[in-house]
Amino acid sequence: MEEILVVDDEKEIADLVEVYLQNEGYRVHKFCNAGDALACLSQNKVSLALLDVMLPDMDGLTLLQEIRKTYLFPIIMLTAKVEDMDKIKGLTLGADDYITKPFNPLEVMARVKTQLRRYKRYNVSKSAALEAEQETREAAEYDIRNLHISRDNHKVTLNGKHVQLTPIEFDILWYLCEHQGKVVSSEELFEAVWKEKFLDNNNTVMAHIARLREKLSEPARKPRFVKTVWGVGYTIE
């Protein structure tokens, strides 16, 4: 359930807005002063705030500034003032919308829904972008038990010492790292690295795996990195 903060010292207006919000399924935190509102924010996950400009302990624009120091959720200002400069000041300080009194409660509900939709879309896009950036950053290199593989410069080091790999050997190692924990068949590995159709009795992958293990100083019977799952394929755990 989304939570809405309502701060207005006019009880009749605050009660009316609360009823309409609750009828739309929102949880409402209602206060008549800025101090209690700020205390509420530290204890609840608020999705949007409706702030009156005229409050007894702190004007709404100052409260707006205090909230914006920490929170990015939408803020709609409620005021009896109609001067354009007041609206501009509020928007400049971080308000997302402005509604003048007297207002139609249905208009307030429409504005609330609009701001929440916009905020959700922004957060989804931002989250996706951050995730994509994180995935890209993580996929740029791997570090497995002191075996470090960097895609940016095609450099491989083992215990701090450089390992000279051919492009094919590097691509095999990289593909296995990308699928770490999964068993990759010779067919899949060949088609992913060589970009050609795999043919039966093709020992190309086996030969390159052997060479790769040699360069990684892998014990023949108990390799640390590239392991064989007999009858299935290869894996890096």
mmCIF file with all atom_site columns, C-alpha atoms in Angstrom, residues 15-229:
data_model
loop_
_atom_site.group_PDB
_atom_site.id
_atom_site.type_symbol
_atom_site.label_atom_id
_atom_site.label_alt_id
_atom_site.label_comp_id
_atom_site.label_asym_id
_atom_site.label_entity_id
_atom_site.label_seq_id
_atom_site.pdbx_PDB_ins_code
_atom_site.Cartn_x
_atom_site.Cartn_y
_atom_site.Cartn_z
_atom_site.occupancy
_atom_site.B_iso_or_equiv
_atom_site.pdbx_formal_charge
_atom_site.auth_seq_id
_atom_site.auth_comp_id
_atom_site.auth_asym_id
_atom_site.auth_atom_id
_atom_site.pdbx_PDB_model_num
ATOM 1   C CA . ASP A 1 15  ? -9.738  15.448  6.714   1.00 0.00 ? 15  ASP A CA 1
ATOM 2   C CA . LEU A 1 16  ? -11.401 15.753  3.294   1.00 0.00 ? 16  LEU A CA 1
ATOM 3   C CA . VAL A 1 17  ? -8.186  14.946  1.417   1.00 0.00 ? 17  VAL A CA 1
ATOM 4   C CA . GLU A 1 18  ? -7.557  12.031  3.770   1.00 0.00 ? 18  GLU A CA 1
ATOM 5   C CA . VAL A 1 19  ? -10.982 10.505  3.053   1.00 0.00 ? 19  VAL A CA 1
ATOM 6   C CA . TYR A 1 20  ? -10.514 10.720  -0.706  1.00 0.00 ? 20  TYR A CA 1
ATOM 7   C CA . LEU A 1 21  ? -7.013  9.253   -0.523  1.00 0.00 ? 21  LEU A CA 1
ATOM 8   C CA . GLN A 1 22  ? -8.149  6.399   1.686   1.00 0.00 ? 22  GLN A CA 1
ATOM 9   C CA . ASN A 1 23  ? -11.006 5.661   -0.704  1.00 0.00 ? 23  ASN A CA 1
ATOM 10  C CA . GLU A 1 24  ? -8.373  5.259   -3.447  1.00 0.00 ? 24  GLU A CA 1
ATOM 11  C CA . GLY A 1 25  ? -6.517  2.711   -1.339  1.00 0.00 ? 25  GLY A CA 1
ATOM 12  C CA . TYR A 1 26  ? -3.690  4.888   -0.006  1.00 0.00 ? 26  TYR A CA 1
ATOM 13  C CA . ARG A 1 27  ? -2.406  4.907   3.561   1.00 0.00 ? 27  ARG A CA 1
ATOM 14  C CA . VAL A 1 28  ? -2.444  8.479   4.869   1.00 0.00 ? 28  VAL A CA 1
ATOM 15  C CA . HIS A 1 29  ? -0.145  10.167  7.374   1.00 0.00 ? 29  HIS A CA 1
ATOM 16  C CA . LYS A 1 30  ? -1.891  13.441  8.318   1.00 0.00 ? 30  LYS A CA 1
ATOM 17  C CA . PHE A 1 31  ? -0.320  16.270  10.306  1.00 0.00 ? 31  PHE A CA 1
ATOM 18  C CA . CYS A 1 32  ? -1.013  19.927  11.024  1.00 0.00 ? 32  CYS A CA 1
ATOM 19  C CA . ASN A 1 33  ? 2.621   20.997  11.482  1.00 0.00 ? 33  ASN A CA 1
ATOM 20  C CA . ALA A 1 34  ? 6.004   20.511  9.843   1.00 0.00 ? 34  ALA A CA 1
ATOM 21  C CA . GLY A 1 35  ? 7.801   19.050  12.857  1.00 0.00 ? 35  GLY A CA 1
ATOM 22  C CA . ASP A 1 36  ? 5.551   16.010  13.133  1.00 0.00 ? 36  ASP A CA 1
ATOM 23  C CA . ALA A 1 37  ? 5.660   15.551  9.373   1.00 0.00 ? 37  ALA A CA 1
ATOM 24  C CA . LEU A 1 38  ? 9.453   15.401  9.313   1.00 0.00 ? 38  LEU A CA 1
ATOM 25  C CA . ALA A 1 39  ? 9.445   12.912  12.184  1.00 0.00 ? 39  ALA A CA 1
ATOM 26  C CA . CYS A 1 40  ? 7.006   10.751  10.238  1.00 0.00 ? 40  CYS A CA 1
ATOM 27  C CA . LEU A 1 41  ? 9.280   10.627  7.207   1.00 0.00 ? 41  LEU A CA 1
ATOM 28  C CA . SER A 1 42  ? 12.076  9.036   9.191   1.00 0.00 ? 42  SER A CA 1
ATOM 29  C CA . GLN A 1 43  ? 9.806   6.178   10.239  1.00 0.00 ? 43  GLN A CA 1
ATOM 30  C CA . ASN A 1 44  ? 7.685   5.510   7.149   1.00 0.00 ? 44  ASN A CA 1
ATOM 31  C CA . LYS A 1 45  ? 8.177   4.924   3.446   1.00 0.00 ? 45  LYS A CA 1
ATOM 32  C CA . VAL A 1 46  ? 6.233   7.821   1.953   1.00 0.00 ? 46  VAL A CA 1
ATOM 33  C CA . SER A 1 47  ? 5.486   7.792   -1.784  1.00 0.00 ? 47  SER A CA 1
ATOM 34  C CA . LEU A 1 48  ? 4.137   11.358  -2.148  1.00 0.00 ? 48  LEU A CA 1
ATOM 35  C CA . ALA A 1 49  ? 3.501   14.445  -0.025  1.00 0.00 ? 49  ALA A CA 1
ATOM 36  C CA . LEU A 1 50  ? 0.785   17.119  -0.113  1.00 0.00 ? 50  LEU A CA 1
ATOM 37  C CA . LEU A 1 51  ? 2.050   20.223  1.679   1.00 0.00 ? 51  LEU A CA 1
ATOM 38  C CA . ASP A 1 52  ? 0.190   23.368  2.646   1.00 0.00 ? 52  ASP A CA 1
ATOM 39  C CA . VAL A 1 53  ? 2.259   26.516  2.220   1.00 0.00 ? 53  VAL A CA 1
ATOM 40  C CA . MET A 1 54  ? 0.975   28.148  5.426   1.00 0.00 ? 54  MET A CA 1
ATOM 41  C CA . LEU A 1 55  ? 1.887   26.114  8.524   1.00 0.00 ? 55  LEU A CA 1
ATOM 42  C CA . PRO A 1 56  ? 2.105   27.219  12.176  1.00 0.00 ? 56  PRO A CA 1
ATOM 43  C CA . ASP A 1 57  ? 5.689   26.179  12.945  1.00 0.00 ? 57  ASP A CA 1
ATOM 44  C CA . MET A 1 58  ? 7.393   26.331  9.545   1.00 0.00 ? 58  MET A CA 1
ATOM 45  C CA . ASP A 1 59  ? 6.183   27.593  6.196   1.00 0.00 ? 59  ASP A CA 1
ATOM 46  C CA . GLY A 1 60  ? 5.512   24.912  3.606   1.00 0.00 ? 60  GLY A CA 1
ATOM 47  C CA . LEU A 1 61  ? 8.280   26.061  1.281   1.00 0.00 ? 61  LEU A CA 1
ATOM 48  C CA . THR A 1 62  ? 10.864  25.645  4.043   1.00 0.00 ? 62  THR A CA 1
ATOM 49  C CA . LEU A 1 63  ? 9.413   22.214  4.806   1.00 0.00 ? 63  LEU A CA 1
ATOM 50  C CA . LEU A 1 64  ? 9.692   21.440  1.104   1.00 0.00 ? 64  LEU A CA 1
ATOM 51  C CA . GLN A 1 65  ? 13.383  22.339  1.182   1.00 0.00 ? 65  GLN A CA 1
ATOM 52  C CA . GLU A 1 66  ? 13.968  20.173  4.260   1.00 0.00 ? 66  GLU A CA 1
ATOM 53  C CA . ILE A 1 67  ? 12.308  17.183  2.623   1.00 0.00 ? 67  ILE A CA 1
ATOM 54  C CA . ARG A 1 68  ? 14.258  17.625  -0.608  1.00 0.00 ? 68  ARG A CA 1
ATOM 55  C CA . LYS A 1 69  ? 17.535  17.355  1.291   1.00 0.00 ? 69  LYS A CA 1
ATOM 56  C CA . THR A 1 70  ? 16.833  13.646  1.693   1.00 0.00 ? 70  THR A CA 1
ATOM 57  C CA . TYR A 1 71  ? 13.842  12.509  -0.363  1.00 0.00 ? 71  TYR A CA 1
ATOM 58  C CA . LEU A 1 72  ? 12.975  12.480  -4.063  1.00 0.00 ? 72  LEU A CA 1
ATOM 59  C CA . PHE A 1 73  ? 9.321   11.426  -3.969  1.00 0.00 ? 73  PHE A CA 1
ATOM 60  C CA . PRO A 1 74  ? 6.750   13.780  -5.619  1.00 0.00 ? 74  PRO A CA 1
ATOM 61  C CA . ILE A 1 75  ? 5.563   16.803  -3.650  1.00 0.00 ? 75  ILE A CA 1
ATOM 62  C CA . ILE A 1 76  ? 2.387   18.722  -4.429  1.00 0.00 ? 76  ILE A CA 1
ATOM 63  C CA . MET A 1 77  ? 1.953   22.114  -2.792  1.00 0.00 ? 77  MET A CA 1
ATOM 64  C CA . LEU A 1 78  ? -1.470  23.255  -1.529  1.00 0.00 ? 78  LEU A CA 1
ATOM 65  C CA . THR A 1 79  ? -1.996  26.998  -1.107  1.00 0.00 ? 79  THR A CA 1
ATOM 66  C CA . ALA A 1 80  ? -4.547  29.751  -1.119  1.00 0.00 ? 80  ALA A CA 1
ATOM 67  C CA . LYS A 1 81  ? -2.029  32.020  -2.828  1.00 0.00 ? 81  LYS A CA 1
ATOM 68  C CA . VAL A 1 82  ? -2.473  32.423  -6.547  1.00 0.00 ? 82  VAL A CA 1
ATOM 69  C CA . GLU A 1 83  ? 0.466   34.665  -7.411  1.00 0.00 ? 83  GLU A CA 1
ATOM 70  C CA . ASP A 1 84  ? 2.625   33.222  -10.182 1.00 0.00 ? 84  ASP A CA 1
ATOM 71  C CA . MET A 1 85  ? 5.840   34.012  -8.304  1.00 0.00 ? 85  MET A CA 1
ATOM 72  C CA . ASP A 1 86  ? 4.745   31.849  -5.371  1.00 0.00 ? 86  ASP A CA 1
ATOM 73  C CA . LYS A 1 87  ? 4.137   28.947  -7.736  1.00 0.00 ? 87  LYS A CA 1
ATOM 74  C CA . ILE A 1 88  ? 7.454   29.491  -9.476  1.00 0.00 ? 88  ILE A CA 1
ATOM 75  C CA . LYS A 1 89  ? 9.286   29.637  -6.140  1.00 0.00 ? 89  LYS A CA 1
ATOM 76  C CA . GLY A 1 90  ? 7.745   26.376  -5.014  1.00 0.00 ? 90  GLY A CA 1
ATOM 77  C CA . LEU A 1 91  ? 8.592   24.622  -8.262  1.00 0.00 ? 91  LEU A CA 1
ATOM 78  C CA . THR A 1 92  ? 12.119  26.018  -8.151  1.00 0.00 ? 92  THR A CA 1
ATOM 79  C CA . LEU A 1 93  ? 12.607  24.661  -4.638  1.00 0.00 ? 93  LEU A CA 1
ATOM 80  C CA . GLY A 1 94  ? 11.595  21.181  -5.719  1.00 0.00 ? 94  GLY A CA 1
ATOM 81  C CA . ALA A 1 95  ? 7.809   20.937  -5.809  1.00 0.00 ? 95  ALA A CA 1
ATOM 82  C CA . ASP A 1 96  ? 6.401   18.759  -8.586  1.00 0.00 ? 96  ASP A CA 1
ATOM 83  C CA . ASP A 1 97  ? 2.965   20.362  -8.777  1.00 0.00 ? 97  ASP A CA 1
ATOM 84  C CA . TYR A 1 98  ? 0.873   23.172  -7.329  1.00 0.00 ? 98  TYR A CA 1
ATOM 85  C CA . ILE A 1 99  ? -2.849  23.247  -6.448  1.00 0.00 ? 99  ILE A CA 1
ATOM 86  C CA . THR A 1 100 ? -4.583  26.398  -5.239  1.00 0.00 ? 100 THR A CA 1
ATOM 87  C CA . LYS A 1 101 ? -7.426  26.447  -2.722  1.00 0.00 ? 101 LYS A CA 1
ATOM 88  C CA . PRO A 1 102 ? -10.322 26.010  -2.923  1.00 0.00 ? 102 PRO A CA 1
ATOM 89  C CA . PHE A 1 103 ? -9.891  22.878  -4.999  1.00 0.00 ? 103 PHE A CA 1
ATOM 90  C CA . ASN A 1 104 ? -11.939 19.931  -6.173  1.00 0.00 ? 104 ASN A CA 1
ATOM 91  C CA . PRO A 1 105 ? -10.806 16.809  -4.267  1.00 0.00 ? 105 PRO A CA 1
ATOM 92  C CA . LEU A 1 106 ? -11.173 14.778  -7.458  1.00 0.00 ? 106 LEU A CA 1
ATOM 93  C CA . GLU A 1 107 ? -8.598  17.057  -9.096  1.00 0.00 ? 107 GLU A CA 1
ATOM 94  C CA . VAL A 1 108 ? -6.230  16.426  -6.202  1.00 0.00 ? 108 VAL A CA 1
ATOM 95  C CA . MET A 1 109 ? -6.668  12.665  -6.649  1.00 0.00 ? 109 MET A CA 1
ATOM 96  C CA . ALA A 1 110 ? -5.965  12.982  -10.366 1.00 0.00 ? 110 ALA A CA 1
ATOM 97  C CA . ARG A 1 111 ? -2.796  14.992  -9.707  1.00 0.00 ? 111 ARG A CA 1
ATOM 98  C CA . VAL A 1 112 ? -1.638  12.485  -7.081  1.00 0.00 ? 112 VAL A CA 1
ATOM 99  C CA . LYS A 1 113 ? -2.082  9.546   -9.468  1.00 0.00 ? 113 LYS A CA 1
ATOM 100 C CA . THR A 1 114 ? -0.313  11.410  -12.274 1.00 0.00 ? 114 THR A CA 1
ATOM 101 C CA . GLN A 1 115 ? 2.696   12.223  -10.114 1.00 0.00 ? 115 GLN A CA 1
ATOM 102 C CA . LEU A 1 116 ? 2.942   8.678   -8.755  1.00 0.00 ? 116 LEU A CA 1
ATOM 103 C CA . ARG A 1 117 ? 2.809   7.192   -12.264 1.00 0.00 ? 117 ARG A CA 1
ATOM 104 C CA . ARG A 1 118 ? 5.512   9.543   -13.456 1.00 0.00 ? 118 ARG A CA 1
ATOM 105 C CA . TYR A 1 119 ? 7.718   8.802   -10.440 1.00 0.00 ? 119 TYR A CA 1
ATOM 106 C CA . LYS A 1 120 ? 7.311   5.048   -10.880 1.00 0.00 ? 120 LYS A CA 1
ATOM 107 C CA . ARG A 1 121 ? 8.242   5.233   -14.563 1.00 0.00 ? 121 ARG A CA 1
ATOM 108 C CA . TYR A 1 122 ? 11.313  7.280   -13.727 1.00 0.00 ? 122 TYR A CA 1
ATOM 109 C CA . ASN A 1 123 ? 12.398  4.880   -10.997 1.00 0.00 ? 123 ASN A CA 1
ATOM 110 C CA . VAL A 1 124 ? 11.873  1.814   -13.189 1.00 0.00 ? 124 VAL A CA 1
ATOM 111 C CA . SER A 1 125 ? 13.919  3.377   -16.008 1.00 0.00 ? 125 SER A CA 1
ATOM 112 C CA . LYS A 1 126 ? 16.600  4.544   -13.610 1.00 0.00 ? 126 LYS A CA 1
ATOM 113 C CA . SER A 1 127 ? 16.745  1.179   -11.899 1.00 0.00 ? 127 SER A CA 1
ATOM 114 C CA . ALA A 1 128 ? 17.017  -0.630  -15.220 1.00 0.00 ? 128 ALA A CA 1
ATOM 115 C CA . ALA A 1 129 ? 19.777  1.705   -16.336 1.00 0.00 ? 129 ALA A CA 1
ATOM 116 C CA . LEU A 1 130 ? 21.695  1.187   -13.102 1.00 0.00 ? 130 LEU A CA 1
ATOM 117 C CA . GLU A 1 131 ? 21.276  -2.564  -13.332 1.00 0.00 ? 131 GLU A CA 1
ATOM 118 C CA . ALA A 1 132 ? 22.464  -2.556  -16.930 1.00 0.00 ? 132 ALA A CA 1
ATOM 119 C CA . GLU A 1 133 ? 25.438  -0.417  -15.944 1.00 0.00 ? 133 GLU A CA 1
ATOM 120 C CA . GLN A 1 134 ? 26.203  -2.745  -13.041 1.00 0.00 ? 134 GLN A CA 1
ATOM 121 C CA . GLU A 1 135 ? 25.944  -5.825  -15.252 1.00 0.00 ? 135 GLU A CA 1
ATOM 122 C CA . THR A 1 136 ? 28.237  -4.220  -17.816 1.00 0.00 ? 136 THR A CA 1
ATOM 123 C CA . ARG A 1 137 ? 30.726  -3.278  -15.136 1.00 0.00 ? 137 ARG A CA 1
ATOM 124 C CA . GLU A 1 138 ? 30.638  -6.764  -13.598 1.00 0.00 ? 138 GLU A CA 1
ATOM 125 C CA . ALA A 1 139 ? 30.920  -8.446  -16.993 1.00 0.00 ? 139 ALA A CA 1
ATOM 126 C CA . ALA A 1 140 ? 34.010  -6.428  -17.877 1.00 0.00 ? 140 ALA A CA 1
ATOM 127 C CA . GLU A 1 141 ? 36.169  -8.618  -15.661 1.00 0.00 ? 141 GLU A CA 1
ATOM 128 C CA . TYR A 1 142 ? 36.203  -11.732 -13.521 1.00 0.00 ? 142 TYR A CA 1
ATOM 129 C CA . ASP A 1 143 ? 38.318  -12.659 -10.535 1.00 0.00 ? 143 ASP A CA 1
ATOM 130 C CA . ILE A 1 144 ? 38.216  -16.356 -9.634  1.00 0.00 ? 144 ILE A CA 1
ATOM 131 C CA . ARG A 1 145 ? 40.616  -17.562 -6.951  1.00 0.00 ? 145 ARG A CA 1
ATOM 132 C CA . ASN A 1 146 ? 43.388  -15.156 -8.023  1.00 0.00 ? 146 ASN A CA 1
ATOM 133 C CA . LEU A 1 147 ? 42.699  -15.757 -11.718 1.00 0.00 ? 147 LEU A CA 1
ATOM 134 C CA . HIS A 1 148 ? 41.866  -12.320 -13.083 1.00 0.00 ? 148 HIS A CA 1
ATOM 135 C CA . ILE A 1 149 ? 40.367  -11.914 -16.573 1.00 0.00 ? 149 ILE A CA 1
ATOM 136 C CA . SER A 1 150 ? 39.755  -8.469  -18.085 1.00 0.00 ? 150 SER A CA 1
ATOM 137 C CA . ARG A 1 151 ? 37.733  -8.131  -21.260 1.00 0.00 ? 151 ARG A CA 1
ATOM 138 C CA . ASP A 1 152 ? 38.723  -4.500  -21.804 1.00 0.00 ? 152 ASP A CA 1
ATOM 139 C CA . ASN A 1 153 ? 42.384  -5.296  -22.513 1.00 0.00 ? 153 ASN A CA 1
ATOM 140 C CA . HIS A 1 154 ? 42.181  -9.077  -23.035 1.00 0.00 ? 154 HIS A CA 1
ATOM 141 C CA . LYS A 1 155 ? 44.580  -9.486  -20.144 1.00 0.00 ? 155 LYS A CA 1
ATOM 142 C CA . VAL A 1 156 ? 44.748  -12.548 -17.896 1.00 0.00 ? 156 VAL A CA 1
ATOM 143 C CA . THR A 1 157 ? 46.779  -12.782 -14.719 1.00 0.00 ? 157 THR A CA 1
ATOM 144 C CA . LEU A 1 158 ? 47.192  -15.691 -12.315 1.00 0.00 ? 158 LEU A CA 1
ATOM 145 C CA . ASN A 1 159 ? 48.461  -14.877 -8.836  1.00 0.00 ? 159 ASN A CA 1
ATOM 146 C CA . GLY A 1 160 ? 49.556  -11.524 -10.185 1.00 0.00 ? 160 GLY A CA 1
ATOM 147 C CA . LYS A 1 161 ? 51.560  -12.967 -13.093 1.00 0.00 ? 161 LYS A CA 1
ATOM 148 C CA . HIS A 1 162 ? 50.576  -12.357 -16.692 1.00 0.00 ? 162 HIS A CA 1
ATOM 149 C CA . VAL A 1 163 ? 49.268  -15.350 -18.675 1.00 0.00 ? 163 VAL A CA 1
ATOM 150 C CA . GLN A 1 164 ? 49.750  -15.058 -22.421 1.00 0.00 ? 164 GLN A CA 1
ATOM 151 C CA . LEU A 1 165 ? 46.664  -16.429 -24.209 1.00 0.00 ? 165 LEU A CA 1
ATOM 152 C CA . THR A 1 166 ? 45.741  -16.506 -27.870 1.00 0.00 ? 166 THR A CA 1
ATOM 153 C CA . PRO A 1 167 ? 42.448  -14.800 -28.807 1.00 0.00 ? 167 PRO A CA 1
ATOM 154 C CA . ILE A 1 168 ? 40.736  -18.197 -29.082 1.00 0.00 ? 168 ILE A CA 1
ATOM 155 C CA . GLU A 1 169 ? 42.035  -19.326 -25.707 1.00 0.00 ? 169 GLU A CA 1
ATOM 156 C CA . PHE A 1 170 ? 40.919  -16.071 -24.165 1.00 0.00 ? 170 PHE A CA 1
ATOM 157 C CA . ASP A 1 171 ? 37.452  -16.395 -25.716 1.00 0.00 ? 171 ASP A CA 1
ATOM 158 C CA . ILE A 1 172 ? 37.093  -19.936 -24.385 1.00 0.00 ? 172 ILE A CA 1
ATOM 159 C CA . LEU A 1 173 ? 38.068  -18.821 -20.890 1.00 0.00 ? 173 LEU A CA 1
ATOM 160 C CA . TRP A 1 174 ? 35.803  -15.782 -21.069 1.00 0.00 ? 174 TRP A CA 1
ATOM 161 C CA . TYR A 1 175 ? 32.800  -17.803 -22.227 1.00 0.00 ? 175 TYR A CA 1
ATOM 162 C CA . LEU A 1 176 ? 33.259  -20.289 -19.392 1.00 0.00 ? 176 LEU A CA 1
ATOM 163 C CA . CYS A 1 177 ? 33.523  -17.399 -16.919 1.00 0.00 ? 177 CYS A CA 1
ATOM 164 C CA . GLU A 1 178 ? 30.326  -15.874 -18.293 1.00 0.00 ? 178 GLU A CA 1
ATOM 165 C CA . HIS A 1 179 ? 28.627  -19.200 -17.621 1.00 0.00 ? 179 HIS A CA 1
ATOM 166 C CA . GLN A 1 180 ? 30.367  -19.828 -14.320 1.00 0.00 ? 180 GLN A CA 1
ATOM 167 C CA . GLY A 1 181 ? 28.768  -22.702 -12.443 1.00 0.00 ? 181 GLY A CA 1
ATOM 168 C CA . LYS A 1 182 ? 27.117  -24.042 -15.585 1.00 0.00 ? 182 LYS A CA 1
ATOM 169 C CA . VAL A 1 183 ? 28.403  -27.009 -17.593 1.00 0.00 ? 183 VAL A CA 1
ATOM 170 C CA . VAL A 1 184 ? 29.054  -25.905 -21.187 1.00 0.00 ? 184 VAL A CA 1
ATOM 171 C CA . SER A 1 185 ? 29.084  -28.602 -23.854 1.00 0.00 ? 185 SER A CA 1
ATOM 172 C CA . SER A 1 186 ? 31.846  -28.826 -26.475 1.00 0.00 ? 186 SER A CA 1
ATOM 173 C CA . GLU A 1 187 ? 29.242  -28.074 -29.128 1.00 0.00 ? 187 GLU A CA 1
ATOM 174 C CA . GLU A 1 188 ? 28.038  -24.907 -27.399 1.00 0.00 ? 188 GLU A CA 1
ATOM 175 C CA . LEU A 1 189 ? 31.578  -23.749 -26.696 1.00 0.00 ? 189 LEU A CA 1
ATOM 176 C CA . PHE A 1 190 ? 32.727  -24.356 -30.265 1.00 0.00 ? 190 PHE A CA 1
ATOM 177 C CA . GLU A 1 191 ? 29.779  -22.540 -31.831 1.00 0.00 ? 191 GLU A CA 1
ATOM 178 C CA . ALA A 1 192 ? 30.078  -19.625 -29.398 1.00 0.00 ? 192 ALA A CA 1
ATOM 179 C CA . VAL A 1 193 ? 33.824  -19.128 -29.914 1.00 0.00 ? 193 VAL A CA 1
ATOM 180 C CA . TRP A 1 194 ? 34.415  -20.218 -33.517 1.00 0.00 ? 194 TRP A CA 1
ATOM 181 C CA . LYS A 1 195 ? 31.008  -19.067 -34.809 1.00 0.00 ? 195 LYS A CA 1
ATOM 182 C CA . GLU A 1 196 ? 30.730  -22.234 -36.888 1.00 0.00 ? 196 GLU A CA 1
ATOM 183 C CA . LYS A 1 197 ? 28.536  -25.310 -36.811 1.00 0.00 ? 197 LYS A CA 1
ATOM 184 C CA . PHE A 1 198 ? 29.918  -28.024 -34.560 1.00 0.00 ? 198 PHE A CA 1
ATOM 185 C CA . LEU A 1 199 ? 30.646  -31.377 -36.252 1.00 0.00 ? 199 LEU A CA 1
ATOM 186 C CA . ASP A 1 200 ? 30.838  -34.756 -34.558 1.00 0.00 ? 200 ASP A CA 1
ATOM 187 C CA . ASN A 1 201 ? 34.293  -35.999 -33.559 1.00 0.00 ? 201 ASN A CA 1
ATOM 188 C CA . ASN A 1 202 ? 35.584  -32.442 -33.479 1.00 0.00 ? 202 ASN A CA 1
ATOM 189 C CA . ASN A 1 203 ? 38.558  -32.426 -31.117 1.00 0.00 ? 203 ASN A CA 1
ATOM 190 C CA . THR A 1 204 ? 39.280  -28.725 -31.564 1.00 0.00 ? 204 THR A CA 1
ATOM 191 C CA . VAL A 1 205 ? 37.742  -27.711 -28.252 1.00 0.00 ? 205 VAL A CA 1
ATOM 192 C CA . MET A 1 206 ? 39.494  -30.484 -26.351 1.00 0.00 ? 206 MET A CA 1
ATOM 193 C CA . ALA A 1 207 ? 42.858  -29.495 -27.798 1.00 0.00 ? 207 ALA A CA 1
ATOM 194 C CA . HIS A 1 208 ? 42.394  -25.834 -26.892 1.00 0.00 ? 208 HIS A CA 1
ATOM 195 C CA . ILE A 1 209 ? 41.183  -26.683 -23.398 1.00 0.00 ? 209 ILE A CA 1
ATOM 196 C CA . ALA A 1 210 ? 44.323  -28.765 -22.882 1.00 0.00 ? 210 ALA A CA 1
ATOM 197 C CA . ARG A 1 211 ? 46.477  -25.881 -24.046 1.00 0.00 ? 211 ARG A CA 1
ATOM 198 C CA . LEU A 1 212 ? 44.580  -23.417 -21.860 1.00 0.00 ? 212 LEU A CA 1
ATOM 199 C CA . ARG A 1 213 ? 45.042  -25.617 -18.817 1.00 0.00 ? 213 ARG A CA 1
ATOM 200 C CA . GLU A 1 214 ? 48.748  -25.875 -19.535 1.00 0.00 ? 214 GLU A CA 1
ATOM 201 C CA . LYS A 1 215 ? 49.096  -22.115 -19.598 1.00 0.00 ? 215 LYS A CA 1
ATOM 202 C CA . LEU A 1 216 ? 47.143  -21.866 -16.337 1.00 0.00 ? 216 LEU A CA 1
ATOM 203 C CA . SER A 1 217 ? 49.489  -24.477 -14.789 1.00 0.00 ? 217 SER A CA 1
ATOM 204 C CA . GLU A 1 218 ? 46.507  -26.710 -14.157 1.00 0.00 ? 218 GLU A CA 1
ATOM 205 C CA . PRO A 1 219 ? 47.125  -30.199 -12.669 1.00 0.00 ? 219 PRO A CA 1
ATOM 206 C CA . ALA A 1 220 ? 45.980  -32.781 -15.191 1.00 0.00 ? 220 ALA A CA 1
ATOM 207 C CA . ARG A 1 221 ? 43.903  -34.819 -12.745 1.00 0.00 ? 221 ARG A CA 1
ATOM 208 C CA . LYS A 1 222 ? 42.563  -32.063 -10.472 1.00 0.00 ? 222 LYS A CA 1
ATOM 209 C CA . PRO A 1 223 ? 42.349  -28.747 -12.338 1.00 0.00 ? 223 PRO A CA 1
ATOM 210 C CA . ARG A 1 224 ? 41.489  -25.733 -10.200 1.00 0.00 ? 224 ARG A CA 1
ATOM 211 C CA . PHE A 1 225 ? 39.706  -23.757 -12.866 1.00 0.00 ? 225 PHE A CA 1
ATOM 212 C CA . VAL A 1 226 ? 38.579  -25.450 -16.093 1.00 0.00 ? 226 VAL A CA 1
ATOM 213 C CA . LYS A 1 227 ? 37.041  -28.737 -15.042 1.00 0.00 ? 227 LYS A CA 1
ATOM 214 C CA . THR A 1 228 ? 35.727  -31.557 -17.211 1.00 0.00 ? 228 THR A CA 1
ATOM 215 C CA . VAL A 1 229 ? 32.309  -33.036 -16.565 1.00 0.00 ? 229 VAL A CA 1
#
